[in-house]
Tab-separated table of C-alpha atoms in Angstrom:
chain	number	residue	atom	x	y	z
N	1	UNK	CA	-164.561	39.903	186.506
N	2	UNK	CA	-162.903	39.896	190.016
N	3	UNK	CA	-165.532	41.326	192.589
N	4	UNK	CA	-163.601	43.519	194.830
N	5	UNK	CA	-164.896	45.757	198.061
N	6	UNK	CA	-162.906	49.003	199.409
N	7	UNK	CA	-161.396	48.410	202.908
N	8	UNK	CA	-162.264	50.607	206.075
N	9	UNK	CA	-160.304	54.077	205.339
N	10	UNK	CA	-159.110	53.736	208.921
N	11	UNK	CA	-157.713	50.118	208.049
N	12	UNK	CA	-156.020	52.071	205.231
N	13	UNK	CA	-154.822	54.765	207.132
N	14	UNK	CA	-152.787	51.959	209.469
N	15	UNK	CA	-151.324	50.522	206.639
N	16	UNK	CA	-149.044	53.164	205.616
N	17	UNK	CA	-148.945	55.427	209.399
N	18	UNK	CA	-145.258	55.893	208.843
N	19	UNK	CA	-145.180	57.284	205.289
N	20	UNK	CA	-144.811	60.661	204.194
N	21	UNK	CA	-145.478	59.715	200.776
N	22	UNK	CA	-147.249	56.965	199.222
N	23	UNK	CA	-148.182	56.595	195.400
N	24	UNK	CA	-151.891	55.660	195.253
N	25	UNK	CA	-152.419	53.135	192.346
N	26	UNK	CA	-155.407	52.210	190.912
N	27	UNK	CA	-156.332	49.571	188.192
N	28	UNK	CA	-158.343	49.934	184.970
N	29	UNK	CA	-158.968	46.264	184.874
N	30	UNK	CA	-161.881	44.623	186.639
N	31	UNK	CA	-162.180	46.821	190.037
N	32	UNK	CA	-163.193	49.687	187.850
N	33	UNK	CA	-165.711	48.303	186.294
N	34	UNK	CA	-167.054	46.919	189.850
N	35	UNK	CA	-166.075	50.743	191.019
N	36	UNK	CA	-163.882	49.856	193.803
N	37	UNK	CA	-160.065	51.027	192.465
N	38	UNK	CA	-160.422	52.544	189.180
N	39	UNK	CA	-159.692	56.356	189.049
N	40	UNK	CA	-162.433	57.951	190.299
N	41	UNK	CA	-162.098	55.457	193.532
N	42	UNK	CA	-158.084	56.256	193.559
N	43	UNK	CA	-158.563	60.092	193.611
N	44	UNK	CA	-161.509	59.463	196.733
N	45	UNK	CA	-159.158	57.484	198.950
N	46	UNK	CA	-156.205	59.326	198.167
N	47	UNK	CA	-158.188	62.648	199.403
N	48	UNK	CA	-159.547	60.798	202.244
N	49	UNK	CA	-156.256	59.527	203.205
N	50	UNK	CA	-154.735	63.390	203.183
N	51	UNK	CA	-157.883	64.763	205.117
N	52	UNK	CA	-157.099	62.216	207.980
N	53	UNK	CA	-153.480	62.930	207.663
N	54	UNK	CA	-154.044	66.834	207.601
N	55	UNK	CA	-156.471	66.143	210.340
N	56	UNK	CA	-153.973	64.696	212.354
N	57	UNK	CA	-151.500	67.342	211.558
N	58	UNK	CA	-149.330	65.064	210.009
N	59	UNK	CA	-150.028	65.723	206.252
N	60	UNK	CA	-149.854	63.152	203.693
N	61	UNK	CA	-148.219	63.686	200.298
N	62	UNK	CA	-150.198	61.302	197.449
N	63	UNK	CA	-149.604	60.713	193.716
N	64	UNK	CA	-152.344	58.722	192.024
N	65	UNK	CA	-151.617	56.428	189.264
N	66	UNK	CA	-154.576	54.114	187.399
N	67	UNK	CA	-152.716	51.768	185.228
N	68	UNK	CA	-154.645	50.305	182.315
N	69	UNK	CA	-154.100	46.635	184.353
N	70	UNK	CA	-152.109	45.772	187.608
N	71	UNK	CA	-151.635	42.087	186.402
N	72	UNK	CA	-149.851	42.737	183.633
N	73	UNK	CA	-146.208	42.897	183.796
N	74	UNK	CA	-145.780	45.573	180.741
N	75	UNK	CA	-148.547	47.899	182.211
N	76	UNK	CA	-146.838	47.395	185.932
N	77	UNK	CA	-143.869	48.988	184.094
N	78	UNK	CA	-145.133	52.270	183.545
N	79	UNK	CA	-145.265	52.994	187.168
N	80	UNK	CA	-141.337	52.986	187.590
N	81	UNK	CA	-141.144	56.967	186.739
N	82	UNK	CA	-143.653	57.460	189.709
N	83	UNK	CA	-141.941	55.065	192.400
N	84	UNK	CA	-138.851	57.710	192.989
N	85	UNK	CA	-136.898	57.338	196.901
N	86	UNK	CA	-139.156	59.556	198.302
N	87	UNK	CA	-141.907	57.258	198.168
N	88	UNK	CA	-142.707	55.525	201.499
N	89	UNK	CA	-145.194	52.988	200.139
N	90	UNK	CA	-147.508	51.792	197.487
N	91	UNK	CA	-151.415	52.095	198.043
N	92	UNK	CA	-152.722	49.236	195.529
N	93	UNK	CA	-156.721	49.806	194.480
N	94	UNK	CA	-156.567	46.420	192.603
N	95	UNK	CA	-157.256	42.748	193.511
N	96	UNK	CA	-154.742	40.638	195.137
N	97	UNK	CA	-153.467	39.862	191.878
N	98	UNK	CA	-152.334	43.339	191.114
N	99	UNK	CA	-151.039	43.914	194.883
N	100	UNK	CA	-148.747	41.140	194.491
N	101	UNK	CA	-147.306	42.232	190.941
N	102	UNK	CA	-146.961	45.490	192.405
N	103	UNK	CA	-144.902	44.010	195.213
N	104	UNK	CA	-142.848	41.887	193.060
N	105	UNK	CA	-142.045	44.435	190.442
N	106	UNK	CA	-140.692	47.459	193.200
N	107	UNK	CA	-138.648	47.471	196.444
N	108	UNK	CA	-141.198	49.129	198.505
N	109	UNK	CA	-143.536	48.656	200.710
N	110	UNK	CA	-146.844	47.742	198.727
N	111	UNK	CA	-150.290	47.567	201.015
N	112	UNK	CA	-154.026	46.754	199.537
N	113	UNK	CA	-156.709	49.174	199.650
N	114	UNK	CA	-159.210	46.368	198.735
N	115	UNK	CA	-160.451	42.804	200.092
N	116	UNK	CA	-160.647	40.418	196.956
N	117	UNK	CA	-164.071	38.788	197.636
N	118	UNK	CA	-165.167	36.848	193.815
N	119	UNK	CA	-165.461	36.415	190.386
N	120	UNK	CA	-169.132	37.531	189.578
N	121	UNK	CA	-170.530	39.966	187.696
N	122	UNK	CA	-172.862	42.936	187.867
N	123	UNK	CA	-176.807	42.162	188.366
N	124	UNK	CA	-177.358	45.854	188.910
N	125	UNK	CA	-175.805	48.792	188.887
N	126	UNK	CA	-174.306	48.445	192.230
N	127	UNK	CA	-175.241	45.155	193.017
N	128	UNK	CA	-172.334	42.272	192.022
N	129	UNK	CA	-172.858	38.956	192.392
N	130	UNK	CA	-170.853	35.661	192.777
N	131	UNK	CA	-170.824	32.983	189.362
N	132	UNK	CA	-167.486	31.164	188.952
N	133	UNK	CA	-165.832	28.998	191.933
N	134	UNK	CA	-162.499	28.612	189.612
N	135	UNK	CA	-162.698	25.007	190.291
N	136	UNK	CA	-160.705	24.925	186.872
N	137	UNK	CA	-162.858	22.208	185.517
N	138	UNK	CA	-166.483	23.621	183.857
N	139	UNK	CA	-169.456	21.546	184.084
N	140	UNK	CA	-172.204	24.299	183.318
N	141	UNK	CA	-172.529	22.073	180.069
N	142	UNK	CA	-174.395	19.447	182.267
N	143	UNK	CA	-176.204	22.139	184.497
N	144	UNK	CA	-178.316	24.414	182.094
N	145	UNK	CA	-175.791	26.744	182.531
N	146	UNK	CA	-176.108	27.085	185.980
N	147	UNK	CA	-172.788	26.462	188.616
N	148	UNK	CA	-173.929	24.358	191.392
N	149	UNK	CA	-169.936	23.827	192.479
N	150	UNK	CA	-170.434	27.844	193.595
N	151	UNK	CA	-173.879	28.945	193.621
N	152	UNK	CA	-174.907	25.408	195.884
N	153	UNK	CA	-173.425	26.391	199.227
N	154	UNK	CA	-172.912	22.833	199.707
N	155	UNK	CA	-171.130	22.409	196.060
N	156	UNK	CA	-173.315	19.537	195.335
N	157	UNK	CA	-173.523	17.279	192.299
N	158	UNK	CA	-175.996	15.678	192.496
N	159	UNK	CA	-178.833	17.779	194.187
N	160	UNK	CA	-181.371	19.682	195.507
N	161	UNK	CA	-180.277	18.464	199.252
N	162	UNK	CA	-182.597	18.452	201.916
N	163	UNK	CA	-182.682	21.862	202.737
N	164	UNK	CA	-183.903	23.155	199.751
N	165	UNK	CA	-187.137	24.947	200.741
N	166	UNK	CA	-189.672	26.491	198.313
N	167	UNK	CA	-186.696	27.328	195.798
N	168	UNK	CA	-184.428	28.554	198.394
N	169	UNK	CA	-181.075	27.585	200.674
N	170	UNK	CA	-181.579	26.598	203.964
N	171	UNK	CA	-178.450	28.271	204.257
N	172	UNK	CA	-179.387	31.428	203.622
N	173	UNK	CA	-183.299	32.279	202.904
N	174	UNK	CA	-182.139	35.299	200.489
N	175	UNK	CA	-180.397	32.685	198.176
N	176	UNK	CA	-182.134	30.582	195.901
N	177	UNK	CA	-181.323	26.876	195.686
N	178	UNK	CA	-178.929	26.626	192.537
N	179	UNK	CA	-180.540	22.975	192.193
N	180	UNK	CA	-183.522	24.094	192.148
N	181	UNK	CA	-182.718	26.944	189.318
N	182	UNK	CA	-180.877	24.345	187.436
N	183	UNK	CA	-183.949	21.749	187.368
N	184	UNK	CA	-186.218	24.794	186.428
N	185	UNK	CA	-183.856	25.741	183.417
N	186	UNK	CA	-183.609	21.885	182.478
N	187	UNK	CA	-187.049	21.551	182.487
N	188	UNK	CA	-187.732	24.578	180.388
N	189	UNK	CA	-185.444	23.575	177.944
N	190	UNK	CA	-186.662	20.064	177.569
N	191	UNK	CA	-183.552	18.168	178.911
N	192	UNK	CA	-184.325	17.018	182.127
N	193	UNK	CA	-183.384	13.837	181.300
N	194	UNK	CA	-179.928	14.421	181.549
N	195	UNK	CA	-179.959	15.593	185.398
N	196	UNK	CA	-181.344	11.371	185.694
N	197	UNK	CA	-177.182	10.809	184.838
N	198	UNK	CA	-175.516	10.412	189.018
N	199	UNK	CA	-172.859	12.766	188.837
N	200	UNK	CA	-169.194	11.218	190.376
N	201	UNK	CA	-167.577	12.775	192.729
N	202	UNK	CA	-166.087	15.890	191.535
N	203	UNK	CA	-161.821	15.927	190.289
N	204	UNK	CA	-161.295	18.217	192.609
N	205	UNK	CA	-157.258	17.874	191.867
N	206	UNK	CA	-158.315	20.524	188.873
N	207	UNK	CA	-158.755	22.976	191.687
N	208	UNK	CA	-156.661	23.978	194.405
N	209	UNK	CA	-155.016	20.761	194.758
N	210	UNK	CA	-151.620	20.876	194.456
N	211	UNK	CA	-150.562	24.686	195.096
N	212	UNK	CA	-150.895	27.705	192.842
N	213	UNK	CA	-152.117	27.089	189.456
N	214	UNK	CA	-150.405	27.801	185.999
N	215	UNK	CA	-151.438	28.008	182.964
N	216	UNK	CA	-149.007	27.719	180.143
N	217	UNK	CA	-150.111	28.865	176.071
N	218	UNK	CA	-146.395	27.671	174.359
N	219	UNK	CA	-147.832	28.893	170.702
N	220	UNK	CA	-148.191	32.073	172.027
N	221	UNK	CA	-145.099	32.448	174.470
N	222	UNK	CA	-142.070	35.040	173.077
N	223	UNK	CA	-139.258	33.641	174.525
R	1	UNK	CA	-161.978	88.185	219.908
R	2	UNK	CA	-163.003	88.331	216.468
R	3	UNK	CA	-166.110	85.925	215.731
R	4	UNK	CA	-165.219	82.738	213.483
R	5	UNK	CA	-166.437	83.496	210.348
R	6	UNK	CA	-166.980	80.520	208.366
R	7	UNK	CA	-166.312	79.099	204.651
R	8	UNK	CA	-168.942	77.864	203.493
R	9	UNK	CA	-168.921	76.344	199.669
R	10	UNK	CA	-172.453	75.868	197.820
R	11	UNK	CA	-172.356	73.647	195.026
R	12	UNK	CA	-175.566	74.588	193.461
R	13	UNK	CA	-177.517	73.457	190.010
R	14	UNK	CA	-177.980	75.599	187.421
R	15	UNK	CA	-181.860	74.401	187.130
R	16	UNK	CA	-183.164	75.246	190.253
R	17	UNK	CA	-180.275	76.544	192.882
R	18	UNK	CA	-178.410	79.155	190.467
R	19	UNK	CA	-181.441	80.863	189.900
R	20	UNK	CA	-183.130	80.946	193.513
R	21	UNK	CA	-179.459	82.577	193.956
R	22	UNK	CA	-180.297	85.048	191.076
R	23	UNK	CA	-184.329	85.973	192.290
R	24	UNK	CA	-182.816	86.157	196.401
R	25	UNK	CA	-180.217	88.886	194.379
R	26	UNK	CA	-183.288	90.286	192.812
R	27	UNK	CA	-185.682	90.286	196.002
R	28	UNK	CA	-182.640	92.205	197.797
R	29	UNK	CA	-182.622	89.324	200.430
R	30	UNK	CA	-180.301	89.095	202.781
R	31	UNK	CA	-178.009	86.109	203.310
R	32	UNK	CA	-174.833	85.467	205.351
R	33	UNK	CA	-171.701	86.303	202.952
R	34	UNK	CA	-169.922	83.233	204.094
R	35	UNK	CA	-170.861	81.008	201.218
R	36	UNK	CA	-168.998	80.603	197.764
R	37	UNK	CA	-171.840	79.712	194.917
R	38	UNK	CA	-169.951	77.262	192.690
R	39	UNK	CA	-172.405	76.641	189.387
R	40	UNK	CA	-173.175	72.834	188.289
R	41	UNK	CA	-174.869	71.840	184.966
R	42	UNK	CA	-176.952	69.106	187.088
R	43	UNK	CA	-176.858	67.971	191.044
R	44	UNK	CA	-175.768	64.804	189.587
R	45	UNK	CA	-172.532	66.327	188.588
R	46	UNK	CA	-171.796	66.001	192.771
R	47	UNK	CA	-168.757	64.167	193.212
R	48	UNK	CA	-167.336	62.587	196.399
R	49	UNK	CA	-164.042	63.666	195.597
R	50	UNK	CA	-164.583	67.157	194.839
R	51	UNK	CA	-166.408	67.496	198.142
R	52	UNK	CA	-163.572	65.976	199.815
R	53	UNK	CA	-161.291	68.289	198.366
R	54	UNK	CA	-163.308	71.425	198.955
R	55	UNK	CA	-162.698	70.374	203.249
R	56	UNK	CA	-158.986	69.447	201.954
R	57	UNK	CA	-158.527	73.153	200.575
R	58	UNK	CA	-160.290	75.008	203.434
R	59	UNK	CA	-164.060	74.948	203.834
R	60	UNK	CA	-166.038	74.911	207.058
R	61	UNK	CA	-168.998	73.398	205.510
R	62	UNK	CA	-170.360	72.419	202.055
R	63	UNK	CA	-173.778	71.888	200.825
R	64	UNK	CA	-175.097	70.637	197.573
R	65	UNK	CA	-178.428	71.974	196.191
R	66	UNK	CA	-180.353	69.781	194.015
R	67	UNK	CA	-184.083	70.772	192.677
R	68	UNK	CA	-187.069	69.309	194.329
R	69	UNK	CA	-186.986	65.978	193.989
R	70	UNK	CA	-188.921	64.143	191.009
R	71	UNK	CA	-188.135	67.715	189.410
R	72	UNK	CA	-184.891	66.995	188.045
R	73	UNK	CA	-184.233	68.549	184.566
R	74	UNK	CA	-181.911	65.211	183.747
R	75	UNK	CA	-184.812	62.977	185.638
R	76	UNK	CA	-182.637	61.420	188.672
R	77	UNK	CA	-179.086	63.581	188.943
R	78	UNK	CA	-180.460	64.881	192.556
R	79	UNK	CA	-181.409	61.569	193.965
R	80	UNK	CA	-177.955	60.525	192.887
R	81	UNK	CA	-176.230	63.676	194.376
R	82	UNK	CA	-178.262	62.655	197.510
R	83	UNK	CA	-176.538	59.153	197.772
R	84	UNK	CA	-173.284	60.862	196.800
R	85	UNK	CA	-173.799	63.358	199.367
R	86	UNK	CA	-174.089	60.478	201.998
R	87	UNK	CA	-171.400	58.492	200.989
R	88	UNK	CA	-169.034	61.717	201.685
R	89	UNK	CA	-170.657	62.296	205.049
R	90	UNK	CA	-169.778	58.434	205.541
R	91	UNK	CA	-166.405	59.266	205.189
R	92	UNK	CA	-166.134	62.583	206.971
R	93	UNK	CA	-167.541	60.790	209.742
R	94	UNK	CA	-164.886	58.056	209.515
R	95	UNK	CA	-161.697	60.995	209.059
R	96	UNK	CA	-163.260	62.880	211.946
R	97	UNK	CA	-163.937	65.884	210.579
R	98	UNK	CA	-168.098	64.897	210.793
R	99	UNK	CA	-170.577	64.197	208.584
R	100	UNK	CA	-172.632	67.468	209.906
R	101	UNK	CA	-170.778	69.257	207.575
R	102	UNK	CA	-171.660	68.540	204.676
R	103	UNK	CA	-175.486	68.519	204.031
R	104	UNK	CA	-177.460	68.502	200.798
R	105	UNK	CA	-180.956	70.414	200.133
R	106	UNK	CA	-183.589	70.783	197.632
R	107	UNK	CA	-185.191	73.615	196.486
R	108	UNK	CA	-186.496	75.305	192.727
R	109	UNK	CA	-185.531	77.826	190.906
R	110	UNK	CA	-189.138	79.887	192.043
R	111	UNK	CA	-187.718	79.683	195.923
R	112	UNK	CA	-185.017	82.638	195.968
R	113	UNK	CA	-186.171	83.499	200.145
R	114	UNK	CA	-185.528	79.637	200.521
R	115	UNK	CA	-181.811	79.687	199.093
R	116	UNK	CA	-181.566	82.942	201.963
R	117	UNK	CA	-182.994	81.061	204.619
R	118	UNK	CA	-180.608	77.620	203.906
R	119	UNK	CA	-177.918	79.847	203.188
R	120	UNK	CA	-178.690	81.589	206.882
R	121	UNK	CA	-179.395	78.228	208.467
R	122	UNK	CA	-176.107	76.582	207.130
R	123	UNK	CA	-174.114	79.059	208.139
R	124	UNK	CA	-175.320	79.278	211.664
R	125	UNK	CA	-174.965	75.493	211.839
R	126	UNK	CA	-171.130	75.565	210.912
R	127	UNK	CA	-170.964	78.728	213.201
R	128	UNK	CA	-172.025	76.617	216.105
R	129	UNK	CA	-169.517	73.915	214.955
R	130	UNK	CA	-166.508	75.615	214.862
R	131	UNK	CA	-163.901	76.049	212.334
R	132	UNK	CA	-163.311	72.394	210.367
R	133	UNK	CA	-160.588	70.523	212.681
R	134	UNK	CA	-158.508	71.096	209.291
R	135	UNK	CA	-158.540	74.832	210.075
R	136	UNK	CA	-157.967	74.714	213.458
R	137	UNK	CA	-154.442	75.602	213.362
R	138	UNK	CA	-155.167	78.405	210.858
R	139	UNK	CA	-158.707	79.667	213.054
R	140	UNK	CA	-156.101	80.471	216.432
R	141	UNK	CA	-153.514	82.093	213.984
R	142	UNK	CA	-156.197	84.394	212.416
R	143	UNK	CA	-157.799	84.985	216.321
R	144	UNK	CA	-154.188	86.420	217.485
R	145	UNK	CA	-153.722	88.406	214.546
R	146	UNK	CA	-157.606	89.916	215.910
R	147	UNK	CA	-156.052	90.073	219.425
R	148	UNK	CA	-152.543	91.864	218.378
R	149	UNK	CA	-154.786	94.319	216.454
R	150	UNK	CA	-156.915	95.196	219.592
């Protein structure tokens, strides 16, 4: 899922200084699940934003909305009954994603409540982690299962580098060496053999070469 | 003038807090009138936004009382009403209406002159704090309704 982390409430708070009104929306989609804009995260930043606002004798009116997903045109929809004149600006709660189809979909000022940070997934309950660099070409097939293009901080192909120290980065003495995880899990499973192959140099046009990336299902499209 | 008399809200479990509030009623013990017992099935029912709103619609102060800790009937719902509790003070620090109002305590159900005395010791806190900054406005406008009376 997409990792996301609540901005400062004061960074909020400058985002919309002129409204009156806002609508607050949060997502049902991944930042609930990595509780940083799903309802019960809406309804705390929309009371925090009134507080300041009350606080500052300049009260805030808020409606909250949690769509089931921000990214989804159909879903985006639903908010049109709740984005009336009176509202100064939309609060998103969702990733960047969401923000943006927010934006596109209604004339009005649309701000983020969140900084997108990664696609990981939960190692704890309240502890997410990074696991996918979208690179948009997977090679965990020849890596035990293990992403070296996001979990190396150098990316590497072909490693451990040189800094690899007693199983972790040089980069970071918290983080353990992807390379050496990888040759660990190889090992274990009997196919080290295969980390003998030299690795090219990665296609990185798969990636963020070339602009924004599209992906395109034409058995599935409607129209 | 008339002496700022504070709202105080008391979210209390019905394990431990709820009935220390029952035995101080028994014991005759005295305690400051300013708080508002609100019952919860567990600590762990505390929720950030519910404290937020109980500043938003008026209160001075709010505490939380959890049982003892390791005591919990549901095992762990007051050590997570104690995070919840300062994650709210986080961001009544950050809206400026301060952290030192909102404070959570632990007692059981056998300490009834314990819910009196943090019941007294609350109150005096918020005394010395003032009205919330939300109830500011509202605090003058109830102070020259003391002074047109006099």
């Amino acid at each position: 899922m997409i990792i996301a982390e609540g901005k400062p409430l004061a960074e909020v708070a400058g985002l919309i200084q002129g409204a009156r009104k806002v609508l607050v929306v949060g997502c049902g989609g991944c930042v609930t699940v990595c509780l940083a804009g799903g309802e019960k995260e809406t309804g705390i930043l929309a009371a925090a934003l009134r507080l300041l606002r009350q606080k500052e004798g300049n009260p805030l009116e808020t409606v909250e909305v949690t769509l089931t997903r921000q990214c989804d045109p159909e879903y985006v929809d639903m908010l049109e009954k709740y984005v009336t004149d009176d509202v100064d600006a939309i609060v998103s709660l969702a990733c960047g994603v969401g923000v943006q189809f927010l934006a596109e979909r209604y004339n009005k000022w649309v701000v983020p409540a969140l900084n997108t940070k990664f696609a990981g997934g939960t190692v704890e309950h309240g502890v997410w982690e990074e696991r996918c660099g979208l690179c948009g070409e997977c090679i965990l097939y020849k890596t035990g299962g293990i992403c070296p293009i996001i979990r190396c901080s150098k990316s590497i192909l072909n490693g451990p580098c040189g800094g690899s120290q007693n199983g972790k980065c040089e980069v970071n003495p918290e983080t353990p060496c992807a390379w050496q995880l990888i040759y660990d899990r190889m090992q274990a499973l009997g196919k080290l053999d295969l980390l003998m192959e030299i690795q090219p140099p990665k296609d990185w046009s798969k990636s963020r070469d070339g602009g924004p990336r599209k992906v395109v299902r034409e058995d599935v499209r409607l129209a | 003038m008339q002496e700022f008399e504070p709202k105080i809200i008391a979210f209390c479990c019905y394990y431990c807090a709820y009935s220390a509030a029952d035995l101080a009623g028994s014991l005759r013990l005295q305690y400051p009138a300013n708080i508002r017992v609100i019952e919860m099935p567990c600590s762990g029912k505390t929720d950030v936004r519910v404290l937020l709103e109980a500043f938003e619609d008026g209160a001075d102060g709010v505490y939380v009382l959890g049982c003892m800790e390791g005591d919990c009937h549901f095992l762990k719902g007051n050590f997570r009403a104690k995070r919840r509790v300062q994650q709210a003070k986080k961001i009544l620090d950050e809206i400026g209406i301060g952290g030192e109002r909102l404070e959570m305590y632990n007692l059981s159900a056998a300490m009834g002159p314990r819910f009196a005395e943090i019941a007294r010791e609350f109150t005096e806190r918020i005394r010395k704090l003032g009205p919330s900054p939300l109830n500011k406005k509202y605090a003058s406008a109830n102070s020259r309704k003391a002074g047109e009376q006099e």
